[in-house]
Every structure is written in structure tokens, then in C-alpha cells.
Amino acid sequence: MLPQFSGAQLRQSLTQALNFCLVLTTAFMFWKGLSVVTDSPSPIVVVLSGSMEPAFQRGDILFLWNREARVKVGDIVVYNVKGRDIPIVHRVVRNHVSSKNQLLLTKGDNNAMDDVDLYAHKQYYLDRQNEVIGAVKGYVPWVGYVTILLSENLWAKYALLAGMGFLAMVQRD
Amino acid sequence: MFHICGRMTGRADDVFVARSLPDLKNATDDEIVKILAGKGYAQIFNLIDIRLTLGFLSVIVAAAAGGYDYYVGFEKAKTYTAVGVSLYFLLNIALTIWIMYYEKGTIYQGSKDGKTISVLSTTKKYTPIYDLKMTETTTSQSTHAKKPFTEFFDNNGYIVRKPLEEWIDGIITSVVQDGGAPAMISKDGRKKHK
């Protein structure tokens, strides 16, 4: 009687573990799916600095679209400079277009100078294909402040994950 | 909090307090599984195993797609990520269809002495009645019975085994005609299901 009962209990534990995993993987797959659809490695970003005020404030959430082969001057783009890991959200102020590629010069609305200092050494223009991860197509104000808090306090991130895991295990289906 | 502690210690006499309709159904389902185990039925795990396999397969797909994307970078992994995401959602849709149309509320399958029984349970929203259907799969004999939860839960939300077990005994006898069930069947058990 006892060994057979453990078979049922093992499956019960596995089922609960599965439900917990599915919460995480479904969220993750939605994110990756959105990534593929928008063709951007990070389709939703949070504004981290005040360099685009008054248009965007710290904590605003931006939605990106990266399927435009050529962006327009005046568009707001998000880019990663090669070698730096934080993406920057600034406006396109100048561009050079050819059939092969588009080179962009960007500047934060709230900055006095353009972004050349932010680019790599001896780099004066951004590569639209390789460095721009999307143009901003929409935004939600302030909501992203939670993620700023999470990224700046490590314990908050673990607390959130622990809370989600706890809830998934407590609820039965 | 109580019932998590109970689950973690894994004691057979989990002190589970039911506080909602899903709680009531789940507690009853669990208790019936234990009752049938106690009667010497060997549980058949096929349905559960298929559900677990489909589920974990989709988790593996997600992990693989995520891992590959992490190591190779978004651009290189793009096609594989797209494939991974589609496969993941296909598997999960398959899993949902499986649960909805094949399992259909089956909470237990087991066999004893050559007889295999399948137990389905359902509850209707906001109606505190436990609806049970037991089928003997070789003879296709089945019994459909209902009982309000009040008949086997006490005031504090604890499940009471005795009335539930007596009810199940009666149902087993009706389904497994020539005595797979124990000798002790109360009159209550017989009268209540029709």
C-alpha cells in the first residue's frame, strides 16, 4: 500500500512543479514571441534616464518595432552601442541613407550635445541594421518604475519570484 | 498556510481546510484516491503521465529556445526562437485540448482483481454538489451519482472520510458487479445513489 501511494504522491509533486514551471515558461515564451514578431531583441524597454524629457520620464514603458528598414529623422529609436550593455533611447536628428544601410545621428531631447560621446571611440554614426533595436511606436507612462526598483534592489526581484512561486504552489490547478 | 505545511510534510492525514468550491472538489478528489488505494486498487497513471509528458516537453522546448537565444544572441537564434515559440504554444494547446476532451474530469483510474475502474468528477459553478461518475472499463458499466458536499465535510471545512467511503463503496459495488468491493456496505451508501 505504501509504495503505490508514493507513486501517486510523486506525480502530485510533479504536477505542482509543472504548474509552477508553466507560469514561468509561458510568460517567457510570450516575451520571446513578441521579440520575434517585432524583430527586436528587447521589444519593451523602460526609460532609465531623464535625457528625453519632457517627452519621456524615468519609468515610462516604451513599445518598439524594428521591422522598418529605414527610420525617419525625428523618430525616437533605442540602440545598443557595441560593447555597452545599457540601451539608450534618443531621437534621430540626422541620417545618411544608401541602398545598403542607414547611418543615424541621435540626440536626447533634454541633452545639450548629440550622442557622439556615447558612441564607441571614433564612431560618429549609428548603424541602423546592427545597433538600433527598434523605433518607439507607443508608450505607457510610469508603470515601468516598478522594474527600476526591482533592478536596483536585488532582494525585491527574489521576493517577487518567491511570491509568484508560492502562489502557484498553493493554488491547485 | 495550513495546507501547505500538510503537503510539505507529506503526511497521509493532511489537515486540509476547504474554503472554496475548487478546494472542496480537490479535497474530495484526493480523498477518493486515498480511499481507493486503501481498498487495494492499483492506480493507473496513464492519463496523468501523458499530461506530465506534454507539459514538461513544452517546458524543455521553452528552455532550449531560451538557452540557445541566450548563448548565440538574438539575431542568430531568431529562426530557432520562432520555431521554439510556435512549438511551445502548439504543445500547450494540445495539452489543453487533451485535458478538456480526453481527461474530461477523470480523477482516478485503477484496477483490482481484473476489473478496471475510471472515476470522473465534476462540479457546476456556484453549486456545492459533487457529481461523480464511475465506469468499469471492460464491461462499460457505469454509475452516475451526486451528493452535496455538506454530507462529507464538517463545519470547519475538514473532510470526513466515513460517509464518503460508504458512498464510494456503494458505487463500486454497483459498477463491479460480482464483489470487487469489500463486504461492508452500509444501507446509506446504497440508498443515496440511484
mmCIF file of C-alpha atoms in Angstrom:
data_model
loop_
_atom_site.group_PDB
_atom_site.id
_atom_site.type_symbol
_atom_site.label_atom_id
_atom_site.label_comp_id
_atom_site.label_asym_id
_atom_site.label_seq_id
_atom_site.Cartn_x
_atom_site.Cartn_y
_atom_site.Cartn_z
ATOM 1 C CA MET A 1 0.000 0.000 0.000
ATOM 2 C CA LEU A 2 2.709 2.456 0.895
ATOM 3 C CA PRO A 3 4.924 2.215 -2.235
ATOM 4 C CA GLN A 4 1.935 2.574 -4.512
ATOM 5 C CA PHE A 5 0.787 5.630 -2.606
ATOM 6 C CA SER A 6 4.168 7.265 -3.126
ATOM 7 C CA GLY A 7 3.708 6.804 -6.865
ATOM 8 C CA ALA A 8 0.632 8.971 -6.646
ATOM 9 C CA GLN A 9 2.386 11.479 -4.420
ATOM 10 C CA LEU A 10 5.363 11.723 -6.758
ATOM 11 C CA ARG A 11 3.014 12.588 -9.599
ATOM 12 C CA GLN A 12 1.205 15.087 -7.405
ATOM 13 C CA SER A 13 4.507 16.842 -6.685
ATOM 14 C CA LEU A 14 5.487 16.683 -10.341
ATOM 15 C CA THR A 15 2.146 18.192 -11.329
ATOM 16 C CA GLN A 16 2.614 21.077 -8.916
ATOM 17 C CA ALA A 17 6.188 21.584 -10.155
ATOM 18 C CA LEU A 18 4.892 21.553 -13.716
ATOM 19 C CA ASN A 19 2.248 24.184 -12.973
ATOM 20 C CA PHE A 20 4.915 26.393 -11.447
ATOM 21 C CA CYS A 21 7.215 25.943 -14.454
ATOM 22 C CA LEU A 22 4.394 26.633 -16.894
ATOM 23 C CA VAL A 23 3.754 30.024 -15.313
ATOM 24 C CA LEU A 24 7.366 30.999 -15.939
ATOM 25 C CA THR A 25 7.785 29.446 -19.366
ATOM 26 C CA THR A 26 4.518 30.851 -20.712
ATOM 27 C CA ALA A 27 5.479 34.372 -19.698
ATOM 28 C CA PHE A 28 8.923 33.816 -21.182
ATOM 29 C CA MET A 29 7.544 32.443 -24.449
ATOM 30 C CA PHE A 30 5.168 35.376 -24.819
ATOM 31 C CA TRP A 31 8.144 37.672 -24.425
ATOM 32 C CA LYS A 32 10.223 35.764 -26.976
ATOM 33 C CA GLY A 33 7.236 35.584 -29.326
ATOM 34 C CA LEU A 34 6.821 39.353 -29.143
ATOM 35 C CA SER A 35 10.537 39.647 -29.779
ATOM 36 C CA VAL A 36 10.280 37.598 -32.945
ATOM 37 C CA VAL A 37 7.198 39.457 -34.200
ATOM 38 C CA THR A 38 8.730 42.920 -33.707
ATOM 39 C CA ASP A 39 12.158 41.683 -34.813
ATOM 40 C CA SER A 40 13.692 43.332 -31.770
ATOM 41 C CA PRO A 41 15.768 41.600 -29.080
ATOM 42 C CA SER A 42 14.009 43.695 -26.474
ATOM 43 C CA PRO A 43 10.590 44.811 -27.683
ATOM 44 C CA ILE A 44 9.593 46.520 -24.442
ATOM 45 C CA VAL A 45 12.034 48.805 -22.615
ATOM 46 C CA VAL A 46 11.909 51.056 -19.590
ATOM 47 C CA VAL A 47 13.224 54.611 -19.729
ATOM 48 C CA LEU A 48 16.086 54.834 -17.263
ATOM 49 C CA SER A 49 17.218 58.448 -17.531
ATOM 50 C CA GLY A 50 15.754 61.894 -17.962
ATOM 51 C CA SER A 51 17.555 62.630 -21.225
ATOM 52 C CA MET A 52 14.332 62.569 -23.259
ATOM 53 C CA GLU A 53 12.260 64.851 -21.072
ATOM 54 C CA PRO A 54 9.648 66.226 -21.440
ATOM 55 C CA ALA A 55 8.646 63.523 -23.918
ATOM 56 C CA PHE A 56 9.602 60.560 -21.711
ATOM 57 C CA GLN A 57 10.229 60.329 -17.985
ATOM 58 C CA ARG A 58 12.147 57.776 -15.984
ATOM 59 C CA GLY A 59 9.922 54.768 -15.539
ATOM 60 C CA ASP A 60 7.930 55.069 -18.779
ATOM 61 C CA ILE A 61 7.491 51.858 -20.735
ATOM 62 C CA LEU A 62 8.203 52.010 -24.470
ATOM 63 C CA PHE A 63 6.991 49.616 -27.168
ATOM 64 C CA LEU A 64 9.399 49.056 -30.031
ATOM 65 C CA TRP A 65 9.022 47.999 -33.634
ATOM 66 C CA ASN A 66 12.076 47.015 -35.589
ATOM 67 C CA ARG A 67 10.735 45.987 -38.985
ATOM 68 C CA GLU A 68 11.215 49.366 -40.651
ATOM 69 C CA ALA A 69 14.293 49.108 -42.851
ATOM 70 C CA ARG A 70 14.733 52.858 -42.727
ATOM 71 C CA VAL A 71 13.746 55.108 -39.841
ATOM 72 C CA LYS A 72 12.892 58.767 -40.281
ATOM 73 C CA VAL A 73 14.611 61.803 -38.831
ATOM 74 C CA GLY A 74 12.561 62.761 -35.789
ATOM 75 C CA ASP A 75 11.762 59.150 -34.840
ATOM 76 C CA ILE A 76 12.800 58.020 -31.405
ATOM 77 C CA VAL A 77 14.990 54.930 -31.507
ATOM 78 C CA VAL A 78 16.534 52.614 -28.952
ATOM 79 C CA TYR A 79 20.072 51.495 -29.589
ATOM 80 C CA ASN A 80 22.855 49.475 -28.034
ATOM 81 C CA VAL A 81 26.355 50.726 -28.600
ATOM 82 C CA LYS A 82 28.656 47.789 -29.280
ATOM 83 C CA GLY A 83 30.404 46.978 -26.042
ATOM 84 C CA ARG A 84 27.965 48.778 -23.742
ATOM 85 C CA ASP A 85 25.075 46.840 -22.224
ATOM 86 C CA ILE A 86 22.564 49.554 -21.428
ATOM 87 C CA PRO A 87 20.260 50.560 -24.286
ATOM 88 C CA ILE A 88 19.775 54.272 -24.948
ATOM 89 C CA VAL A 89 16.558 55.959 -26.016
ATOM 90 C CA HIS A 90 17.146 59.094 -28.104
ATOM 91 C CA ARG A 91 15.783 60.913 -31.135
ATOM 92 C CA VAL A 92 17.217 60.685 -34.661
ATOM 93 C CA VAL A 93 18.485 64.113 -35.690
ATOM 94 C CA ARG A 94 20.446 63.317 -38.817
ATOM 95 C CA ASN A 95 20.856 60.405 -41.192
ATOM 96 C CA HIS A 96 22.733 59.165 -44.219
ATOM 97 C CA VAL A 97 20.889 56.684 -46.421
ATOM 98 C CA SER A 98 22.110 54.326 -49.044
ATOM 99 C CA SER A 99 20.625 51.228 -50.608
ATOM 100 C CA LYS A 100 22.828 49.154 -48.333
ATOM 101 C CA ASN A 101 22.279 50.736 -44.949
ATOM 102 C CA GLN A 102 21.272 53.795 -42.963
ATOM 103 C CA LEU A 103 23.567 55.729 -40.630
ATOM 104 C CA LEU A 104 21.958 57.768 -37.852
ATOM 105 C CA LEU A 105 22.996 60.538 -35.542
ATOM 106 C CA THR A 106 20.973 60.685 -32.366
ATOM 107 C CA LYS A 107 20.497 63.173 -29.537
ATOM 108 C CA GLY A 108 18.491 63.204 -26.333
ATOM 109 C CA ASP A 109 15.862 65.952 -26.320
ATOM 110 C CA ASN A 110 16.998 67.036 -22.884
ATOM 111 C CA ASN A 111 20.719 66.894 -23.646
ATOM 112 C CA ALA A 112 22.794 69.826 -24.823
ATOM 113 C CA MET A 113 25.034 67.731 -27.063
ATOM 114 C CA ASP A 114 24.388 64.981 -29.572
ATOM 115 C CA ASP A 115 25.323 61.394 -28.801
ATOM 116 C CA VAL A 116 28.742 61.151 -30.428
ATOM 117 C CA ASP A 117 30.352 60.982 -26.976
ATOM 118 C CA LEU A 118 28.189 57.972 -26.163
ATOM 119 C CA TYR A 119 29.191 56.062 -29.263
ATOM 120 C CA ALA A 120 32.344 53.943 -29.427
ATOM 121 C CA HIS A 121 35.760 55.511 -29.923
ATOM 122 C CA LYS A 122 35.969 57.236 -33.321
ATOM 123 C CA GLN A 123 32.360 56.301 -34.110
ATOM 124 C CA TYR A 124 30.285 59.226 -35.412
ATOM 125 C CA TYR A 125 27.158 57.472 -36.625
ATOM 126 C CA LEU A 126 24.951 54.603 -35.561
ATOM 127 C CA ASP A 127 24.383 51.611 -37.783
ATOM 128 C CA ARG A 128 20.606 51.153 -38.238
ATOM 129 C CA GLN A 129 20.934 47.439 -39.012
ATOM 130 C CA ASN A 130 23.291 46.364 -36.271
ATOM 131 C CA GLU A 131 22.934 48.795 -33.419
ATOM 132 C CA VAL A 132 19.357 50.049 -33.433
ATOM 133 C CA ILE A 133 16.980 47.628 -31.762
ATOM 134 C CA GLY A 134 13.763 49.401 -32.655
ATOM 135 C CA ALA A 135 11.798 52.590 -33.135
ATOM 136 C CA VAL A 136 9.369 53.678 -30.435
ATOM 137 C CA LYS A 137 5.786 53.179 -31.536
ATOM 138 C CA GLY A 138 3.899 53.645 -28.295
ATOM 139 C CA TYR A 139 4.362 54.115 -24.596
ATOM 140 C CA VAL A 140 2.795 53.743 -21.166
ATOM 141 C CA PRO A 141 3.858 56.296 -18.558
ATOM 142 C CA TRP A 142 5.309 55.481 -15.090
ATOM 143 C CA VAL A 143 4.356 51.790 -14.912
ATOM 144 C CA GLY A 144 7.935 50.755 -15.532
ATOM 145 C CA TYR A 145 9.100 52.349 -12.331
ATOM 146 C CA VAL A 146 8.470 49.003 -10.633
ATOM 147 C CA THR A 147 11.125 47.364 -12.803
ATOM 148 C CA ILE A 148 13.582 50.139 -11.976
ATOM 149 C CA LEU A 149 13.008 49.413 -8.285
ATOM 150 C CA LEU A 150 13.405 45.697 -8.960
ATOM 151 C CA SER A 151 16.643 46.101 -10.860
ATOM 152 C CA GLU A 152 18.107 48.453 -8.295
ATOM 153 C CA ASN A 153 17.164 46.287 -5.309
ATOM 154 C CA LEU A 154 18.180 42.677 -5.747
ATOM 155 C CA TRP A 155 16.042 41.440 -2.848
ATOM 156 C CA ALA A 156 12.890 42.843 -4.460
ATOM 157 C CA LYS A 157 13.403 40.636 -7.521
ATOM 158 C CA TYR A 158 13.822 37.482 -5.418
ATOM 159 C CA ALA A 159 10.848 38.442 -3.270
ATOM 160 C CA LEU A 160 8.652 38.790 -6.351
ATOM 161 C CA LEU A 161 9.731 35.443 -7.803
ATOM 162 C CA ALA A 162 9.301 33.736 -4.441
ATOM 163 C CA GLY A 163 5.825 35.227 -4.126
ATOM 164 C CA MET A 164 4.794 34.038 -7.588
ATOM 165 C CA GLY A 165 6.145 30.559 -6.932
ATOM 166 C CA PHE A 166 4.380 30.410 -3.604
ATOM 167 C CA LEU A 167 1.054 31.360 -5.172
ATOM 168 C CA ALA A 168 1.390 28.805 -7.956
ATOM 169 C CA MET A 169 2.044 26.019 -5.465
ATOM 170 C CA VAL A 170 -0.746 26.998 -3.102
ATOM 171 C CA GLN A 171 -3.408 27.093 -5.780
ATOM 172 C CA ARG A 172 -4.304 23.668 -7.020
ATOM 173 C CA ASP A 173 -4.835 23.985 -10.721
ATOM 174 C CA MET B 1 -0.770 28.258 5.155
ATOM 175 C CA PHE B 2 -2.018 25.149 6.978
ATOM 176 C CA HIS B 3 -2.445 23.046 3.937
ATOM 177 C CA ILE B 4 0.962 23.858 2.554
ATOM 178 C CA CYS B 5 2.554 22.631 5.782
ATOM 179 C CA GLY B 6 0.471 19.497 5.459
ATOM 180 C CA ARG B 7 1.605 18.941 1.898
ATOM 181 C CA MET B 8 5.227 19.572 2.650
ATOM 182 C CA THR B 9 5.375 17.031 5.454
ATOM 183 C CA GLY B 10 3.600 14.609 3.158
ATOM 184 C CA ARG B 11 1.574 13.086 5.948
ATOM 185 C CA ALA B 12 -1.285 10.936 4.807
ATOM 186 C CA ASP B 13 -3.630 12.749 7.180
ATOM 187 C CA ASP B 14 -3.184 16.163 5.578
ATOM 188 C CA VAL B 15 -5.138 18.728 7.509
ATOM 189 C CA PHE B 16 -6.688 20.422 4.528
ATOM 190 C CA VAL B 17 -9.308 23.059 5.180
ATOM 191 C CA ALA B 18 -11.590 23.612 2.212
ATOM 192 C CA ARG B 19 -12.569 27.228 1.676
ATOM 193 C CA SER B 20 -13.989 27.358 -1.825
ATOM 194 C CA LEU B 21 -15.675 25.194 -4.421
ATOM 195 C CA PRO B 22 -12.420 24.182 -6.156
ATOM 196 C CA ASP B 23 -10.977 23.394 -2.705
ATOM 197 C CA LEU B 24 -13.962 21.162 -1.908
ATOM 198 C CA LYS B 25 -13.713 19.333 -5.205
ATOM 199 C CA ASN B 26 -9.954 18.878 -4.968
ATOM 200 C CA ALA B 27 -10.106 17.699 -1.359
ATOM 201 C CA THR B 28 -12.809 15.171 -2.256
ATOM 202 C CA ASP B 29 -10.877 14.010 -5.312
ATOM 203 C CA ASP B 30 -7.768 13.477 -3.206
ATOM 204 C CA GLU B 31 -9.694 11.640 -0.510
ATOM 205 C CA ILE B 32 -11.275 9.302 -3.040
ATOM 206 C CA VAL B 33 -7.849 8.486 -4.465
ATOM 207 C CA LYS B 34 -6.728 7.585 -0.953
ATOM 208 C CA ILE B 35 -9.859 5.552 -0.268
ATOM 209 C CA LEU B 36 -9.397 3.528 -3.445
ATOM 210 C CA ALA B 37 -5.724 2.998 -2.651
ATOM 211 C CA GLY B 38 -6.787 1.734 0.753
ATOM 212 C CA LYS B 39 -9.108 -0.776 -0.870
ATOM 213 C CA GLY B 40 -6.226 -2.313 -2.713
ATOM 214 C CA TYR B 41 -6.748 -0.734 -6.097
ATOM 215 C CA ALA B 42 -3.605 -0.268 -8.144
ATOM 216 C CA GLN B 43 -3.697 3.179 -9.678
ATOM 217 C CA ILE B 44 -3.153 3.508 -13.407
ATOM 218 C CA PHE B 45 -1.253 6.655 -14.139
ATOM 219 C CA ASN B 46 -1.545 6.796 -17.934
ATOM 220 C CA LEU B 47 -3.661 9.932 -18.162
ATOM 221 C CA ILE B 48 -1.573 11.777 -15.625
ATOM 222 C CA ASP B 49 1.648 10.665 -17.300
ATOM 223 C CA ILE B 50 0.529 11.929 -20.688
ATOM 224 C CA ARG B 51 -0.355 15.258 -19.152
ATOM 225 C CA LEU B 52 3.007 15.459 -17.393
ATOM 226 C CA THR B 53 4.904 14.444 -20.535
ATOM 227 C CA LEU B 54 3.211 17.032 -22.737
ATOM 228 C CA GLY B 55 3.700 19.668 -20.094
ATOM 229 C CA PHE B 56 7.355 19.003 -19.385
ATOM 230 C CA LEU B 57 8.075 18.612 -23.093
ATOM 231 C CA SER B 58 6.818 22.133 -23.645
ATOM 232 C CA VAL B 59 8.941 23.359 -20.718
ATOM 233 C CA ILE B 60 12.007 21.718 -22.288
ATOM 234 C CA VAL B 61 11.235 23.361 -25.623
ATOM 235 C CA ALA B 62 10.964 26.745 -23.919
ATOM 236 C CA ALA B 63 14.203 26.203 -22.004
ATOM 237 C CA ALA B 64 16.029 25.061 -25.136
ATOM 238 C CA ALA B 65 14.838 28.014 -27.198
ATOM 239 C CA GLY B 66 15.698 30.392 -24.383
ATOM 240 C CA GLY B 67 19.092 28.852 -23.782
ATOM 241 C CA TYR B 68 20.070 28.887 -27.430
ATOM 242 C CA ASP B 69 18.968 32.509 -27.770
ATOM 243 C CA TYR B 70 20.962 33.427 -24.687
ATOM 244 C CA TYR B 71 24.182 31.840 -25.911
ATOM 245 C CA VAL B 72 24.087 32.713 -29.594
ATOM 246 C CA GLY B 73 22.390 36.099 -29.451
ATOM 247 C CA PHE B 74 19.025 37.251 -30.754
ATOM 248 C CA GLU B 75 19.912 37.741 -34.408
ATOM 249 C CA LYS B 76 21.498 34.336 -34.958
ATOM 250 C CA ALA B 77 18.879 32.477 -32.950
ATOM 251 C CA LYS B 78 15.869 34.215 -34.484
ATOM 252 C CA THR B 79 14.587 31.366 -36.633
ATOM 253 C CA TYR B 80 15.042 28.809 -33.896
ATOM 254 C CA THR B 81 13.337 31.104 -31.402
ATOM 255 C CA ALA B 82 10.377 31.473 -33.749
ATOM 256 C CA VAL B 83 10.195 27.697 -34.145
ATOM 257 C CA GLY B 84 10.533 27.219 -30.400
ATOM 258 C CA VAL B 85 7.769 29.671 -29.555
ATOM 259 C CA SER B 86 5.367 28.130 -32.092
ATOM 260 C CA LEU B 87 6.143 24.620 -30.893
ATOM 261 C CA TYR B 88 5.659 25.675 -27.288
ATOM 262 C CA PHE B 89 2.210 27.120 -27.910
ATOM 263 C CA LEU B 90 1.209 24.153 -30.078
ATOM 264 C CA LEU B 91 2.171 21.767 -27.283
ATOM 265 C CA ASN B 92 0.251 23.789 -24.740
ATOM 266 C CA ILE B 93 -2.822 23.956 -26.935
ATOM 267 C CA ALA B 94 -2.540 20.178 -27.371
ATOM 268 C CA LEU B 95 -2.270 19.838 -23.611
ATOM 269 C CA THR B 96 -5.373 21.967 -23.083
ATOM 270 C CA ILE B 97 -7.334 20.014 -25.671
ATOM 271 C CA TRP B 98 -6.172 16.795 -24.022
ATOM 272 C CA ILE B 99 -7.338 17.927 -20.613
ATOM 273 C CA MET B 100 -10.646 19.254 -21.886
ATOM 274 C CA TYR B 101 -11.695 16.478 -24.220
ATOM 275 C CA TYR B 102 -9.861 13.307 -23.199
ATOM 276 C CA GLU B 103 -9.452 13.572 -19.457
ATOM 277 C CA LYS B 104 -12.857 15.227 -19.037
ATOM 278 C CA GLY B 105 -12.575 15.358 -15.274
ATOM 279 C CA THR B 106 -11.062 11.935 -14.707
ATOM 280 C CA ILE B 107 -9.598 11.965 -11.260
ATOM 281 C CA TYR B 108 -8.654 8.339 -10.874
ATOM 282 C CA GLN B 109 -8.077 5.189 -12.865
ATOM 283 C CA GLY B 110 -7.189 1.953 -11.192
ATOM 284 C CA SER B 111 -7.620 -1.793 -11.300
ATOM 285 C CA LYS B 112 -8.106 -4.664 -8.905
ATOM 286 C CA ASP B 113 -8.857 -8.324 -9.485
ATOM 287 C CA GLY B 114 -9.084 -7.819 -13.200
ATOM 288 C CA LYS B 115 -11.590 -5.001 -13.023
ATOM 289 C CA THR B 116 -10.593 -1.510 -14.100
ATOM 290 C CA ILE B 117 -12.493 1.494 -12.874
ATOM 291 C CA SER B 118 -12.408 5.043 -14.086
ATOM 292 C CA VAL B 119 -13.655 7.853 -11.860
ATOM 293 C CA LEU B 120 -14.775 11.228 -13.163
ATOM 294 C CA SER B 121 -15.828 14.108 -11.007
ATOM 295 C CA THR B 122 -17.336 17.458 -11.873
ATOM 296 C CA THR B 123 -18.851 20.387 -10.086
ATOM 297 C CA LYS B 124 -21.002 23.131 -11.523
ATOM 298 C CA LYS B 125 -20.064 26.705 -10.779
ATOM 299 C CA TYR B 126 -21.552 28.024 -7.508
ATOM 300 C CA THR B 127 -23.340 24.715 -6.879
ATOM 301 C CA PRO B 128 -21.941 22.798 -3.910
ATOM 302 C CA ILE B 129 -22.768 19.358 -5.272
ATOM 303 C CA TYR B 130 -20.172 16.729 -6.076
ATOM 304 C CA ASP B 131 -21.012 14.878 -9.256
ATOM 305 C CA LEU B 132 -19.306 11.540 -9.640
ATOM 306 C CA LYS B 133 -19.320 9.035 -12.469
ATOM 307 C CA MET B 134 -17.603 5.705 -12.073
ATOM 308 C CA THR B 135 -17.157 3.368 -15.045
ATOM 309 C CA GLU B 136 -15.892 -0.163 -15.187
ATOM 310 C CA THR B 137 -13.980 -0.109 -18.428
ATOM 311 C CA THR B 138 -14.244 -3.726 -19.526
ATOM 312 C CA THR B 139 -17.979 -4.056 -19.100
ATOM 313 C CA SER B 140 -18.707 -0.375 -19.706
ATOM 314 C CA GLN B 141 -20.962 -0.438 -16.715
ATOM 315 C CA SER B 142 -21.194 2.949 -15.106
ATOM 316 C CA THR B 143 -22.865 4.701 -12.227
ATOM 317 C CA HIS B 144 -23.610 8.389 -12.071
ATOM 318 C CA ALA B 145 -24.184 9.797 -8.605
ATOM 319 C CA LYS B 146 -24.401 13.176 -6.924
ATOM 320 C CA LYS B 147 -24.019 14.280 -3.363
ATOM 321 C CA PRO B 148 -23.895 17.704 -1.751
ATOM 322 C CA PHE B 149 -20.555 18.456 -0.116
ATOM 323 C CA THR B 150 -22.312 19.011 3.191
ATOM 324 C CA GLU B 151 -22.682 15.265 3.571
ATOM 325 C CA PHE B 152 -18.982 14.636 3.937
ATOM 326 C CA PHE B 153 -17.462 17.941 5.102
ATOM 327 C CA ASP B 154 -17.780 19.165 8.649
ATOM 328 C CA ASN B 155 -18.500 22.704 9.865
ATOM 329 C CA ASN B 156 -14.845 23.658 9.926
ATOM 330 C CA GLY B 157 -14.121 22.614 6.361
ATOM 331 C CA TYR B 158 -12.434 19.304 7.144
ATOM 332 C CA ILE B 159 -13.336 16.303 5.050
ATOM 333 C CA VAL B 160 -14.893 13.374 6.882
ATOM 334 C CA ARG B 161 -13.881 10.066 5.408
ATOM 335 C CA LYS B 162 -16.574 7.700 6.680
ATOM 336 C CA PRO B 163 -19.664 8.934 4.815
ATOM 337 C CA LEU B 164 -17.602 9.463 1.680
ATOM 338 C CA GLU B 165 -16.143 5.982 1.865
ATOM 339 C CA GLU B 166 -19.542 4.415 2.394
ATOM 340 C CA TRP B 167 -20.880 6.250 -0.631
ATOM 341 C CA ILE B 168 -17.940 5.138 -2.760
ATOM 342 C CA ASP B 169 -18.347 1.542 -1.561
ATOM 343 C CA GLY B 170 -21.911 1.524 -2.791
ATOM 344 C CA ILE B 171 -20.933 2.929 -6.142
ATOM 345 C CA ILE B 172 -18.101 0.441 -6.565
ATOM 346 C CA THR B 173 -20.462 -2.463 -5.896
ATOM 347 C CA SER B 174 -22.947 -1.224 -8.451
ATOM 348 C CA VAL B 175 -20.219 -0.968 -11.068
ATOM 349 C CA VAL B 176 -18.142 -4.033 -10.288
ATOM 350 C CA GLN B 177 -20.952 -6.480 -10.102
ATOM 351 C CA ASP B 178 -19.518 -9.608 -8.609
ATOM 352 C CA GLY B 179 -17.833 -8.325 -5.486
ATOM 353 C CA GLY B 180 -14.637 -6.438 -6.140
ATOM 354 C CA ALA B 181 -15.850 -4.251 -3.266
ATOM 355 C CA PRO B 182 -15.481 -5.055 0.422
ATOM 356 C CA ALA B 183 -18.283 -6.744 2.332
ATOM 357 C CA MET B 184 -19.098 -3.745 4.490
ATOM 358 C CA ILE B 185 -21.635 -1.640 2.645
ATOM 359 C CA SER B 186 -23.948 0.496 4.674
ATOM 360 C CA LYS B 187 -27.569 0.948 3.833
ATOM 361 C CA ASP B 188 -26.983 4.675 3.499
ATOM 362 C CA GLY B 189 -24.485 4.117 0.699
ATOM 363 C CA ARG B 190 -26.924 2.052 -1.270
ATOM 364 C CA LYS B 191 -29.949 4.226 -0.773
ATOM 365 C CA LYS B 192 -28.389 7.513 -1.687
ATOM 366 C CA HIS B 193 -27.195 6.808 -5.199
ATOM 367 C CA LYS B 194 -29.808 5.922 -7.806
#
